[in-house]
PDB file of C-alpha atoms in Angstrom:
ATOM      1  CA  SER A 272      -0.434   0.590  13.566  1.00 44.00           C
ATOM      2  CA  GLN A 273      -3.012   2.265  11.382  1.00 49.00           C
ATOM      3  CA  GLN A 274      -2.745   6.025  11.129  1.00 60.00           C
ATOM      4  CA  GLY A 275      -5.475   6.756   8.650  1.00 66.00           C
ATOM      5  CA  GLU A 276      -9.088   6.135   9.431  1.00 79.00           C
ATOM      6  CA  GLU A 277     -11.505   6.017   6.551  1.00 84.00           C
ATOM      7  CA  ASP A 278     -15.111   6.984   6.821  1.00 85.00           C
ATOM      8  CA  PRO A 279     -17.482   5.409   6.015  1.00 92.00           C
ATOM      9  CA  GLN A 280     -16.345   1.792   6.293  1.00 92.00           C
ATOM     10  CA  ALA A 281     -18.827   0.846   3.587  1.00 95.00           C
ATOM     11  CA  LEU A 282     -20.718   2.859   0.983  1.00 96.00           C
ATOM     12  CA  SER A 283     -23.359   1.662  -1.462  1.00 96.00           C
ATOM     13  CA  ILE A 284     -24.595   3.945  -4.253  1.00 96.00           C
ATOM     14  CA  GLN A 285     -26.293   3.804  -7.651  1.00 97.00           C
ATOM     15  CA  GLU A 286     -24.427   4.181 -10.915  1.00 97.00           C
ATOM     16  CA  GLY A 287     -24.127   7.827 -11.896  1.00 97.00           C
ATOM     17  CA  GLU A 288     -24.098   9.101  -8.323  1.00 97.00           C
ATOM     18  CA  ASN A 289     -21.083  10.655  -6.667  1.00 97.00           C
ATOM     19  CA  ALA A 290     -19.147   8.855  -3.934  1.00 97.00           C
ATOM     20  CA  THR A 291     -17.293  10.652  -1.178  1.00 97.00           C
ATOM     21  CA  MET A 292     -14.845   8.965   1.168  1.00 96.00           C
ATOM     22  CA  ASN A 293     -13.040  10.635   4.036  1.00 96.00           C
ATOM     23  CA  CYS A 294      -9.738   9.935   5.711  1.00 94.00           C
ATOM     24  CA  SER A 295      -8.317  11.274   8.953  1.00 94.00           C
ATOM     25  CA  TYR A 296      -4.787  10.878  10.215  1.00 93.00           C
ATOM     26  CA  LYS A 297      -2.834  11.691  13.348  1.00 90.00           C
ATOM     27  CA  THR A 298       0.685  12.916  12.624  1.00 87.00           C
ATOM     28  CA  SER A 299       2.216  15.433  10.239  1.00 86.00           C
ATOM     29  CA  ILE A 300       2.748  14.112   6.738  1.00 88.00           C
ATOM     30  CA  ASN A 301       4.779  14.662   3.610  1.00 87.00           C
ATOM     31  CA  ASN A 302       2.030  13.499   1.301  1.00 90.00           C
ATOM     32  CA  LEU A 303      -1.206  11.526   1.252  1.00 92.00           C
ATOM     33  CA  GLN A 304      -2.125   8.972  -1.371  1.00 93.00           C
ATOM     34  CA  TRP A 305      -5.296   7.155  -2.350  1.00 95.00           C
ATOM     35  CA  TYR A 306      -5.318   3.598  -3.638  1.00 95.00           C
ATOM     36  CA  ARG A 307      -7.955   1.240  -5.017  1.00 96.00           C
ATOM     37  CA  GLN A 308      -8.003  -2.501  -4.444  1.00 96.00           C
ATOM     38  CA  ASN A 309     -10.248  -4.976  -6.240  1.00 93.00           C
ATOM     39  CA  SER A 310     -11.194  -8.170  -4.388  1.00 84.00           C
ATOM     40  CA  GLY A 311      -8.014  -8.542  -2.314  1.00 71.00           C
ATOM     41  CA  ARG A 312      -5.683  -8.086  -5.247  1.00 82.00           C
ATOM     42  CA  GLY A 313      -2.888  -5.568  -5.765  1.00 86.00           C
ATOM     43  CA  LEU A 314      -3.232  -1.892  -5.004  1.00 92.00           C
ATOM     44  CA  VAL A 315      -3.712   0.597  -7.813  1.00 93.00           C
ATOM     45  CA  HIS A 316      -2.377   4.091  -7.199  1.00 92.00           C
ATOM     46  CA  LEU A 317      -5.043   6.742  -7.830  1.00 95.00           C
ATOM     47  CA  ILE A 318      -3.644  10.065  -6.765  1.00 94.00           C
ATOM     48  CA  LEU A 319      -0.956  11.670  -4.599  1.00 92.00           C
ATOM     49  CA  ILE A 320      -1.425  15.014  -2.911  1.00 94.00           C
ATOM     50  CA  ARG A 321       1.468  16.769  -1.204  1.00 92.00           C
ATOM     51  CA  SER A 322       1.170  18.467   2.154  1.00 92.00           C
ATOM     52  CA  ASN A 323       1.411  21.931   0.560  1.00 94.00           C
ATOM     53  CA  GLU A 324      -1.467  21.217  -1.848  1.00 96.00           C
ATOM     54  CA  ARG A 325      -5.133  21.626  -1.026  1.00 97.00           C
ATOM     55  CA  GLU A 326      -6.901  20.037  -3.966  1.00 98.00           C
ATOM     56  CA  LYS A 327      -6.034  17.797  -6.871  1.00 97.00           C
ATOM     57  CA  HIS A 328      -7.988  16.376  -9.797  1.00 97.00           C
ATOM     58  CA  SER A 329      -7.488  13.341 -11.959  1.00 95.00           C
ATOM     59  CA  GLY A 330     -10.260  12.436 -14.387  1.00 97.00           C
ATOM     60  CA  ARG A 331     -13.377  11.707 -12.315  1.00 97.00           C
ATOM     61  CA  LEU A 332     -11.410  11.893  -9.065  1.00 98.00           C
ATOM     62  CA  ARG A 333     -11.070  14.908  -6.818  1.00 98.00           C
ATOM     63  CA  VAL A 334      -8.961  14.837  -3.672  1.00 98.00           C
ATOM     64  CA  THR A 335      -8.804  17.501  -1.023  1.00 98.00           C
ATOM     65  CA  LEU A 336      -6.379  17.817   1.853  1.00 97.00           C
ATOM     66  CA  ASP A 337      -6.796  19.870   5.009  1.00 96.00           C
ATOM     67  CA  THR A 338      -3.604  19.620   7.035  1.00 95.00           C
ATOM     68  CA  SER A 339      -5.007  21.775   9.839  1.00 95.00           C
ATOM     69  CA  LYS A 340      -7.732  19.194  10.398  1.00 95.00           C
ATOM     70  CA  LYS A 341      -5.509  16.270   9.406  1.00 95.00           C
ATOM     71  CA  SER A 342      -8.097  15.037   6.961  1.00 96.00           C
ATOM     72  CA  SER A 343      -8.567  14.263   3.293  1.00 96.00           C
ATOM     73  CA  SER A 344     -11.479  13.379   1.089  1.00 97.00           C
ATOM     74  CA  LEU A 345     -11.788  11.461  -2.172  1.00 98.00           C
ATOM     75  CA  LEU A 346     -14.687  12.269  -4.476  1.00 98.00           C
ATOM     76  CA  ILE A 347     -15.549   9.995  -7.378  1.00 98.00           C
ATOM     77  CA  THR A 348     -18.003  11.652  -9.729  1.00 98.00           C
ATOM     78  CA  ALA A 349     -20.466   9.894 -12.032  1.00 97.00           C
ATOM     79  CA  SER A 350     -19.647   6.515 -10.529  1.00 97.00           C
ATOM     80  CA  ARG A 351     -19.683   3.303 -12.566  1.00 97.00           C
ATOM     81  CA  ALA A 352     -20.131  -0.332 -11.591  1.00 96.00           C
ATOM     82  CA  ALA A 353     -16.425  -0.803 -12.363  1.00 95.00           C
ATOM     83  CA  ASP A 354     -15.587   1.588  -9.510  1.00 97.00           C
ATOM     84  CA  THR A 355     -16.717  -1.087  -7.049  1.00 97.00           C
ATOM     85  CA  ALA A 356     -13.642  -1.754  -4.913  1.00 97.00           C
ATOM     86  CA  SER A 357     -11.970  -0.983  -1.591  1.00 96.00           C
ATOM     87  CA  TYR A 358     -10.392   2.445  -1.340  1.00 96.00           C
ATOM     88  CA  PHE A 359      -7.506   3.195   0.991  1.00 95.00           C
ATOM     89  CA  CYS A 360      -5.819   6.374   2.018  1.00 95.00           C
ATOM     90  CA  ALA A 361      -2.141   6.165   2.914  1.00 94.00           C
ATOM     91  CA  THR A 362       0.021   8.773   4.546  1.00 92.00           C
ATOM     92  CA  ASP A 363       3.735   9.171   4.060  1.00 88.00           C
ATOM     93  CA  ASP A 364       5.733  11.070   6.651  1.00 76.00           C
ATOM     94  CA  GLY A 365       9.068  10.498   4.970  1.00 70.00           C
ATOM     95  CA  GLY A 366      11.244  13.084   3.321  1.00 63.00           C
ATOM     96  CA  GLU A 367      13.362  13.475   0.232  1.00 60.00           C
ATOM     97  CA  THR A 368      16.135  11.360   1.677  1.00 65.00           C
ATOM     98  CA  SER A 369      14.363   9.216   4.213  1.00 68.00           C
ATOM     99  CA  GLY A 370      12.416   6.975   1.891  1.00 73.00           C
ATOM    100  CA  SER A 371       8.725   6.319   1.476  1.00 80.00           C
ATOM    101  CA  ARG A 372       6.893   4.494   4.237  1.00 87.00           C
ATOM    102  CA  LEU A 373       3.148   4.357   3.756  1.00 91.00           C
ATOM    103  CA  THR A 374       0.716   4.033   6.653  1.00 92.00           C
ATOM    104  CA  PHE A 375      -2.675   2.827   5.486  1.00 93.00           C
ATOM    105  CA  GLY A 376      -6.124   3.135   6.924  1.00 90.00           C
ATOM    106  CA  GLU A 377      -8.567   0.234   6.989  1.00 90.00           C
ATOM    107  CA  GLY A 378     -10.347   1.288   3.836  1.00 93.00           C
ATOM    108  CA  THR A 379     -13.802   2.072   2.540  1.00 95.00           C
ATOM    109  CA  GLN A 380     -15.659  -0.631   0.634  1.00 96.00           C
ATOM    110  CA  LEU A 381     -17.504   1.065  -2.214  1.00 97.00           C
ATOM    111  CA  THR A 382     -20.292  -0.760  -4.034  1.00 97.00           C
ATOM    112  CA  VAL A 383     -21.769   0.837  -7.138  1.00 97.00           C
ATOM    113  CA  ASN A 384     -25.039  -0.770  -8.153  1.00 96.00           C
ATOM    114  CA  PRO A 385     -25.942  -0.805 -11.867  1.00 92.00           C
TER     115      PRO A 385
ATOM    116  CA  ASP B  59       6.934  -2.398 -19.798  1.00 62.00           C
ATOM    117  CA  ALA B  60       6.426  -4.981 -17.073  1.00 75.00           C
ATOM    118  CA  GLY B  61       5.032  -3.761 -13.822  1.00 92.00           C
ATOM    119  CA  VAL B  62       5.835  -5.195 -10.417  1.00 96.00           C
ATOM    120  CA  THR B  63       5.665  -8.973 -10.413  1.00 96.00           C
ATOM    121  CA  GLN B  64       5.464 -11.318  -7.448  1.00 97.00           C
ATOM    122  CA  SER B  65       5.762 -15.052  -7.050  1.00 97.00           C
ATOM    123  CA  PRO B  66       4.194 -17.301  -6.141  1.00 97.00           C
ATOM    124  CA  THR B  67       0.575 -16.149  -6.403  1.00 96.00           C
ATOM    125  CA  HIS B  68      -0.632 -18.421  -3.647  1.00 96.00           C
ATOM    126  CA  LEU B  69       1.157 -20.441  -1.016  1.00 96.00           C
ATOM    127  CA  ILE B  70       0.029 -22.817   1.726  1.00 98.00           C
ATOM    128  CA  LYS B  71       2.343 -23.638   4.619  1.00 98.00           C
ATOM    129  CA  THR B  72       2.024 -25.164   8.060  1.00 98.00           C
ATOM    130  CA  ARG B  73       2.959 -23.632  11.376  1.00 98.00           C
ATOM    131  CA  GLY B  74       6.674 -23.618  12.090  1.00 98.00           C
ATOM    132  CA  GLN B  75       7.711 -23.771   8.461  1.00 98.00           C
ATOM    133  CA  GLN B  76       9.682 -21.128   6.599  1.00 98.00           C
ATOM    134  CA  VAL B  77       8.620 -19.301   3.443  1.00 98.00           C
ATOM    135  CA  THR B  78      10.297 -17.149   0.796  1.00 98.00           C
ATOM    136  CA  LEU B  79       8.366 -14.711  -1.356  1.00 98.00           C
ATOM    137  CA  ARG B  80       9.840 -13.000  -4.399  1.00 98.00           C
ATOM    138  CA  CYS B  81       9.382  -9.631  -6.055  1.00 98.00           C
ATOM    139  CA  SER B  82      10.663  -8.103  -9.267  1.00 98.00           C
ATOM    140  CA  PRO B  83      10.309  -4.315  -9.346  1.00 97.00           C
ATOM    141  CA  LYS B  84       8.959  -2.278 -12.196  1.00 95.00           C
ATOM    142  CA  SER B  85      11.546  -1.710 -14.890  1.00 94.00           C
ATOM    143  CA  GLY B  86      13.960   1.024 -13.845  1.00 92.00           C
ATOM    144  CA  HIS B  87      12.935   1.027 -10.192  1.00 94.00           C
ATOM    145  CA  ASP B  88      15.567   0.504  -7.522  1.00 94.00           C
ATOM    146  CA  THR B  89      13.644   0.650  -4.247  1.00 94.00           C
ATOM    147  CA  VAL B  90      11.461  -2.166  -2.974  1.00 96.00           C
ATOM    148  CA  SER B  91       9.091  -2.170  -0.014  1.00 96.00           C
ATOM    149  CA  TRP B  92       7.087  -5.018   1.480  1.00 97.00           C
ATOM    150  CA  TYR B  93       3.667  -4.800   3.110  1.00 97.00           C
ATOM    151  CA  GLN B  94       1.469  -7.303   4.913  1.00 98.00           C
ATOM    152  CA  GLN B  95      -2.293  -7.083   4.507  1.00 96.00           C
ATOM    153  CA  ALA B  96      -4.453  -9.182   6.807  1.00 95.00           C
ATOM    154  CA  LEU B  97      -7.989  -9.924   5.695  1.00 92.00           C
ATOM    155  CA  GLY B  98     -10.251  -6.921   5.998  1.00 90.00           C
ATOM    156  CA  GLN B  99      -7.457  -4.548   6.976  1.00 92.00           C
ATOM    157  CA  GLY B 100      -5.173  -2.069   5.300  1.00 93.00           C
ATOM    158  CA  PRO B 101      -1.591  -2.992   4.408  1.00 95.00           C
ATOM    159  CA  GLN B 102       1.109  -2.641   7.051  1.00 96.00           C
ATOM    160  CA  PHE B 103       4.682  -1.688   6.235  1.00 95.00           C
ATOM    161  CA  ILE B 104       7.227  -4.458   6.874  1.00 97.00           C
ATOM    162  CA  PHE B 105      10.492  -3.045   5.509  1.00 95.00           C
ATOM    163  CA  GLN B 106      12.157  -1.276   2.608  1.00 94.00           C
ATOM    164  CA  TYR B 107      15.281  -2.061   0.612  1.00 95.00           C
ATOM    165  CA  TYR B 108      17.480   0.307  -1.336  1.00 93.00           C
ATOM    166  CA  GLU B 109      21.010  -0.331  -2.623  1.00 93.00           C
ATOM    167  CA  GLU B 110      20.778  -3.870  -1.232  1.00 95.00           C
ATOM    168  CA  GLU B 111      20.327  -2.660   2.338  1.00 94.00           C
ATOM    169  CA  GLU B 112      17.337  -2.568   4.637  1.00 93.00           C
ATOM    170  CA  ARG B 113      16.642   1.144   5.060  1.00 91.00           C
ATOM    171  CA  GLN B 114      13.452   1.216   7.101  1.00 90.00           C
ATOM    172  CA  ARG B 115      11.578  -1.346   9.122  1.00 93.00           C
ATOM    173  CA  GLY B 116       8.080  -1.478  10.495  1.00 93.00           C
ATOM    174  CA  ASN B 117       6.893  -3.120  13.692  1.00 94.00           C
ATOM    175  CA  PHE B 118       7.543  -6.708  12.672  1.00 97.00           C
ATOM    176  CA  PRO B 119       9.574  -9.358  14.544  1.00 97.00           C
ATOM    177  CA  ASP B 120      12.958 -10.624  13.420  1.00 96.00           C
ATOM    178  CA  ARG B 121      11.247 -13.689  11.949  1.00 98.00           C
ATOM    179  CA  PHE B 122      10.638 -11.409   8.995  1.00 98.00           C
ATOM    180  CA  SER B 123      13.779 -10.781   6.980  1.00 97.00           C
ATOM    181  CA  GLY B 124      14.578  -9.758   3.472  1.00 97.00           C
ATOM    182  CA  HIS B 125      17.137  -9.315   0.818  1.00 97.00           C
ATOM    183  CA  GLN B 126      17.671  -7.199  -2.251  1.00 98.00           C
ATOM    184  CA  PHE B 127      19.777  -8.411  -5.144  1.00 97.00           C
ATOM    185  CA  PRO B 128      22.009  -6.380  -7.481  1.00 97.00           C
ATOM    186  CA  ASN B 129      19.263  -6.456 -10.139  1.00 96.00           C
ATOM    187  CA  TYR B 130      16.951  -4.764  -7.565  1.00 97.00           C
ATOM    188  CA  SER B 131      14.698  -7.790  -7.145  1.00 98.00           C
ATOM    189  CA  SER B 132      13.867  -8.721  -3.580  1.00 98.00           C
ATOM    190  CA  GLU B 133      12.897 -11.595  -1.325  1.00 98.00           C
ATOM    191  CA  LEU B 134      10.867 -11.669   1.852  1.00 98.00           C
ATOM    192  CA  ASN B 135      11.584 -14.529   4.229  1.00 98.00           C
ATOM    193  CA  VAL B 136       9.413 -15.510   7.146  1.00 98.00           C
ATOM    194  CA  ASN B 137      10.651 -18.109   9.635  1.00 97.00           C
ATOM    195  CA  ALA B 138       8.737 -20.129  12.212  1.00 98.00           C
ATOM    196  CA  LEU B 139       5.384 -19.367  10.617  1.00 98.00           C
ATOM    197  CA  LEU B 140       2.421 -18.606  12.844  1.00 98.00           C
ATOM    198  CA  LEU B 141      -1.271 -18.793  11.995  1.00 97.00           C
ATOM    199  CA  GLY B 142      -1.348 -14.993  12.263  1.00 97.00           C
ATOM    200  CA  ASP B 143       1.108 -14.689   9.383  1.00 98.00           C
ATOM    201  CA  SER B 144      -1.679 -15.654   7.000  1.00 98.00           C
ATOM    202  CA  ALA B 145      -2.132 -12.587   4.817  1.00 97.00           C
ATOM    203  CA  LEU B 146      -1.656 -11.010   1.417  1.00 97.00           C
ATOM    204  CA  TYR B 147       1.965  -9.903   1.052  1.00 98.00           C
ATOM    205  CA  LEU B 148       2.417  -6.944  -1.245  1.00 97.00           C
ATOM    206  CA  CYS B 149       5.586  -5.695  -2.825  1.00 97.00           C
ATOM    207  CA  ALA B 150       5.927  -2.107  -4.000  1.00 95.00           C
ATOM    208  CA  SER B 151       8.667  -0.512  -6.040  1.00 95.00           C
ATOM    209  CA  SER B 152       9.687   3.065  -6.685  1.00 91.00           C
ATOM    210  CA  LEU B 153      12.468   4.987  -8.352  1.00 89.00           C
ATOM    211  CA  GLY B 154      14.897   6.404  -5.874  1.00 83.00           C
ATOM    212  CA  PHE B 155      14.929   6.560  -2.121  1.00 79.00           C
ATOM    213  CA  SER B 156      12.437   9.353  -1.510  1.00 74.00           C
ATOM    214  CA  SER B 157       8.893   9.670  -0.268  1.00 70.00           C
ATOM    215  CA  TYR B 158       8.196  12.022  -3.175  1.00 72.00           C
ATOM    216  CA  ASN B 159       8.130   9.120  -5.590  1.00 77.00           C
ATOM    217  CA  GLU B 160       5.027   7.118  -6.394  1.00 83.00           C
ATOM    218  CA  GLN B 161       5.041   3.495  -5.327  1.00 88.00           C
ATOM    219  CA  PHE B 162       3.771   0.832  -7.696  1.00 91.00           C
ATOM    220  CA  PHE B 163       2.313  -2.306  -6.124  1.00 94.00           C
ATOM    221  CA  GLY B 164       2.414  -5.866  -7.363  1.00 95.00           C
ATOM    222  CA  PRO B 165      -0.561  -8.265  -7.331  1.00 95.00           C
ATOM    223  CA  GLY B 166       0.565  -9.837  -4.063  1.00 96.00           C
ATOM    224  CA  THR B 167       1.214 -13.318  -2.728  1.00 97.00           C
ATOM    225  CA  ARG B 168      -1.565 -14.895  -0.705  1.00 97.00           C
ATOM    226  CA  LEU B 169      -0.009 -16.880   2.145  1.00 98.00           C
ATOM    227  CA  THR B 170      -2.120 -19.304   4.142  1.00 98.00           C
ATOM    228  CA  VAL B 171      -0.651 -20.864   7.276  1.00 98.00           C
ATOM    229  CA  LEU B 172      -2.445 -23.972   8.558  1.00 96.00           C
TER     230      LEU B 172
END
């Protein structure tokens, strides 16, 4: 079953604009991760944010996590055509000794127009 | 440093047949997880192997089975194939049995069942 729900399902912007994608989930989590997928190929890990963190940055990416609202957002600044891909959030409710088990949402399809 | 590799890249089978997919984890990784991604959906967790044992399992029937070898590589077997088994099968590896560790995904095997 899908825990995360991404919003919007599809997003089309111009190069240079910022893109914001949201993710909501249902149960308590250990961490939340964002992945990118190009054209049905493998997943590329973007960023991991732990449940005790509120914000994290990596290059042009900014992720926030609000555990009280069970939601997260991914912001891509100064987007490029190469950012065109599907973006997935994945929650992990495992622990230090219980192993990772990711539950993915259905993704946001981002299109960046040159 | 080789990342996660999977073989074959593509596979076509007919209903009722059996299939074996293979995964070699990233160098140094000892935990392997398998995910199924149907077209237009997010990946779904099948199972996870650590120390040659299945440690966690998702909501998949017994037709789906796996194995992990002493060199940490893994196989996913699917028996009595159904049309609904058509999907991208992703393998992910990580270091250690913990949800605190980042998972690295392979490029996937595209299975088509006719």
